[in-house]
Short mmCIF file of C-alpha atoms in Angstrom, two decimals:
data_model
loop_
_atom_site.label_atom_id
_atom_site.label_comp_id
_atom_site.label_asym_id
_atom_site.label_seq_id
_atom_site.Cartn_x
_atom_site.Cartn_y
_atom_site.Cartn_z
CA MET U 516 10.72 17.89 33.71
CA ASN U 517 14.06 17.18 31.84
CA GLU U 518 17.38 15.73 33.28
CA ALA U 519 18.74 19.42 33.75
CA ALA U 520 15.78 20.33 36.08
CA PHE U 521 15.66 17.12 38.12
CA ALA U 522 19.11 17.49 38.67
CA GLN U 523 18.53 21.13 39.96
CA TRP U 524 15.41 20.03 42.08
CA ALA U 525 17.72 16.98 44.04
CA ARG U 526 20.42 20.10 44.47
CA GLU U 527 17.37 22.37 46.06
CA HIS U 528 15.53 19.33 48.00
CA ASN U 529 18.45 16.95 49.35
CA GLU U 530 21.75 16.94 50.89
CA GLY U 531 24.33 16.03 48.83
CA GLU U 532 28.02 14.47 48.54
CA GLU U 533 30.37 15.50 45.99
CA PHE U 534 33.31 13.47 44.37
CA HIS U 535 35.42 14.46 42.33
CA CYS U 536 36.70 12.12 39.89
CA LYS U 537 40.37 12.34 38.18
CA LYS U 538 40.60 11.45 33.98
CA ASP U 539 41.50 8.19 33.02
CA GLN U 540 40.02 6.35 36.59
CA VAL U 541 37.77 3.56 37.25
CA TYR U 542 35.39 4.27 40.44
CA VAL U 543 33.08 1.47 41.55
CA LEU U 544 29.84 3.28 42.51
CA SER U 545 27.60 1.65 45.09
CA CYS U 546 24.09 2.18 43.05
CA GLY U 547 20.30 1.25 44.49
CA ARG U 548 17.20 1.80 46.06
CA LYS U 549 18.71 1.08 49.35
CA THR U 550 21.72 2.81 49.10
CA TYR U 551 22.63 5.92 46.53
CA THR U 552 21.86 7.53 43.49
CA TRP U 553 24.27 9.61 41.68
CA PHE U 554 24.38 12.43 39.74
CA VAL U 555 26.91 13.86 37.03
CA LYS U 556 27.52 17.19 38.14
CA GLU U 557 30.24 18.06 35.29
CA GLY U 558 32.51 16.30 32.92
CA VAL U 559 31.95 12.43 31.24
CA MET U 560 32.22 9.52 31.93
CA PHE U 561 31.16 5.60 30.87
CA THR U 562 30.37 2.41 31.78
CA ALA U 563 31.71 -0.75 30.43
CA MET U 564 30.15 -3.66 28.85
CA GLN U 565 27.47 -5.48 31.58
CA THR U 566 29.41 -7.59 34.13
CA GLU U 567 27.90 -9.92 36.47
CA ASN U 568 27.71 -7.28 39.24
CA SER U 569 25.71 -4.37 37.07
CA GLU U 570 22.36 -3.67 35.75
CA GLY U 571 22.30 -4.12 31.90
CA GLU U 572 20.63 -0.86 31.48
CA LEU U 573 23.02 0.79 33.20
CA ALA U 574 26.15 -0.72 31.03
CA ASN U 575 27.34 0.66 28.03
CA SER U 576 26.57 4.01 28.60
CA VAL U 577 28.17 7.75 28.30
CA TRP U 578 27.29 9.89 31.43
CA ARG U 579 27.32 13.32 31.03
CA LYS U 580 26.19 16.54 33.17
CA ASP U 581 22.95 16.01 34.74
CA ASN U 582 22.59 12.55 34.07
CA MET U 583 21.10 10.41 36.99
CA VAL U 584 22.06 7.21 37.94
CA HIS U 585 19.40 5.28 39.83
CA SER U 586 18.61 1.59 39.97
CA LEU U 587 15.84 0.06 41.13
CA ASP U 588 18.06 -2.78 42.22
CA GLU U 589 18.34 -2.87 46.20
CA ASP U 590 22.48 -2.26 45.28
CA ILE U 591 24.50 -2.64 42.92
CA MET U 592 28.19 -1.82 42.20
CA LEU U 593 29.12 -0.58 38.97
CA PRO U 594 32.67 0.47 37.41
CA PHE U 595 32.35 4.25 35.93
CA HIS U 596 35.57 5.46 33.82
CA ALA U 597 36.26 8.84 33.63
CA LEU U 598 36.73 10.52 30.02
CA THR U 599 37.55 13.58 31.77
CA ASP U 600 38.03 15.22 35.01
CA ALA U 601 34.37 14.63 36.21
CA THR U 602 32.45 15.75 39.51
CA LEU U 603 29.83 13.30 41.46
CA VAL U 604 27.37 14.10 43.81
CA ARG U 605 25.43 11.26 45.42
CA TYR U 606 22.24 11.43 47.58
CA SER U 607 20.42 8.81 49.77
CA SER U 608 17.90 6.88 47.52
CA ALA U 609 16.06 5.85 50.51
CA GLU U 610 15.18 9.95 50.76
CA LEU U 611 15.13 10.56 46.62
CA ASN U 612 12.66 7.50 46.48
CA ARG U 613 10.66 8.68 49.55
CA GLN U 614 9.61 12.19 48.28
CA ILE U 615 9.28 11.12 44.65
CA ARG U 616 6.45 8.63 46.36
CA GLU U 617 4.85 11.72 47.56
CA ASP U 618 5.09 13.75 44.40
CA ALA U 619 2.95 12.26 41.61
CA LYS U 620 4.65 14.68 39.33
CA LEU U 621 8.41 13.63 40.11
CA SER U 622 7.07 9.92 39.72
CA TRP U 623 5.62 10.54 36.56
CA TRP U 624 8.80 12.04 35.61
CA LEU U 625 10.82 8.93 36.82
CA ALA U 626 8.81 7.07 34.62
CA GLU U 627 9.81 8.82 31.62
CA TYR U 628 13.34 8.75 32.39
CA TYR U 629 13.51 5.11 32.79
CA HIS U 630 11.50 4.77 29.35
CA ASN U 631 14.07 7.16 27.69
CA GLN U 632 17.27 5.44 29.63
CA PHE U 633 16.27 2.21 28.20
CA THR U 634 15.62 3.24 24.52
CA ARG U 635 19.48 4.99 25.04
CA THR U 636 20.67 1.79 26.12
CA LEU U 637 19.00 -0.01 22.82
CA SER U 638 20.81 2.70 21.26
CA ASN U 639 24.08 2.01 22.99
CA TYR U 640 24.24 -1.34 22.56
CA ARG U 641 24.20 -1.07 18.66
CA HIS U 642 27.75 -1.39 18.58
CA ALA U 643 27.81 -4.97 20.22
CA ALA U 644 25.38 -5.99 17.65
CA LEU U 645 27.81 -4.77 14.76
CA ASP U 646 29.91 -8.19 13.71
CA ALA U 647 33.30 -6.13 12.60
CA SER U 648 35.36 -4.87 14.90
CA GLU U 649 36.39 -2.41 12.63
CA ASP U 650 32.94 -1.08 12.47
CA ARG U 651 31.74 -1.25 16.43
CA LEU U 652 35.11 0.88 16.66
CA ALA U 653 34.22 3.20 13.94
CA TYR U 654 30.56 3.38 15.34
CA LEU U 655 32.28 4.29 19.19
CA GLU U 656 34.85 7.12 18.04
CA ASP U 657 31.88 8.58 16.19
CA MET U 658 30.03 8.80 19.01
CA PHE U 659 32.69 9.92 21.57
CA ALA U 660 33.68 12.50 18.58
CA GLN U 661 30.13 14.31 18.84
CA ILE U 662 30.33 14.68 22.70
CA ASP U 663 31.31 18.48 23.43
CA GLU U 664 33.80 17.88 26.35
CA LEU U 665 35.93 15.42 24.50
CA LYS U 666 36.76 17.38 21.60
CA GLY U 667 40.36 17.55 20.39
CA GLU U 668 40.70 14.25 22.98
CA ARG U 669 41.73 11.27 21.98
CA ILE U 670 40.32 8.09 23.53
CA SER U 671 42.97 5.76 24.59
CA ASP U 672 43.19 1.68 23.20
CA ALA U 673 42.90 0.72 26.71
CA THR U 674 39.43 2.88 27.51
CA LEU U 675 37.99 1.84 23.89
CA ALA U 676 38.89 -1.60 24.94
CA SER U 677 37.11 -1.47 28.47
CA PHE U 678 34.08 -0.36 26.84
CA MET U 679 33.74 -2.70 23.69
CA GLY U 680 34.89 -5.75 25.89
CA MET U 681 38.02 -6.44 23.97
CA HIS U 682 42.12 -6.18 24.40
CA ARG U 683 43.59 -3.08 24.70
CA VAL U 684 46.13 -4.47 21.83
CA SER U 685 43.54 -5.67 19.79
CA VAL U 686 41.98 -2.21 19.46
CA SER U 687 45.59 -0.81 18.86
CA ARG U 688 45.71 -3.30 15.86
CA ILE U 689 42.33 -2.02 14.38
CA ARG U 690 43.00 1.65 14.87
CA LYS U 691 46.09 1.28 13.25
CA LYS U 692 44.66 -0.68 10.05
CA LEU U 693 41.89 2.22 10.08
CA ALA U 694 44.05 4.90 9.66
CA LYS U 695 46.30 3.14 7.11
CA GLU U 696 42.72 2.38 5.16
CA LYS U 697 41.86 5.94 5.70
CA SER U 698 45.01 7.48 4.70
CA ASN U 699 44.93 5.69 1.26
#
């Protein structure tokens, strides 16, 4: 079962509540096994670097259509940055978890999902391990350029700064330096 199939299953078997998110806004989502599980219905969002109130494997991630935001913690508050207008669907984690416990196929799928999420997170943290800010920024811009919904969009300095854990002015300086080097 892939994420799209699981999102479809959640829609068909549960009552969800839709939330519409505006581009360039930050939304703090309550997520956990005692609170809510979220699915991205449309749009692109990202979670910034890990904070004391967010789960490591959910940080530094880009979230797109049908991605599930599900935490094994009781409850965390996770800041989501909208890169496009987006729609999220919120479900009761307790109800989803009950249904998953009762269905071996869903339980196995969730185990695979967590394995894939962990693997994806290791890849997403790759930019944080790069030494030079120029390399980190180039990696991120390349990553965002590969997302269809973001084609032709310029990611703001402030958004990249949030994702990188840097100050906006530093990102602006690095972008100017890279643009100058590219033009030479």
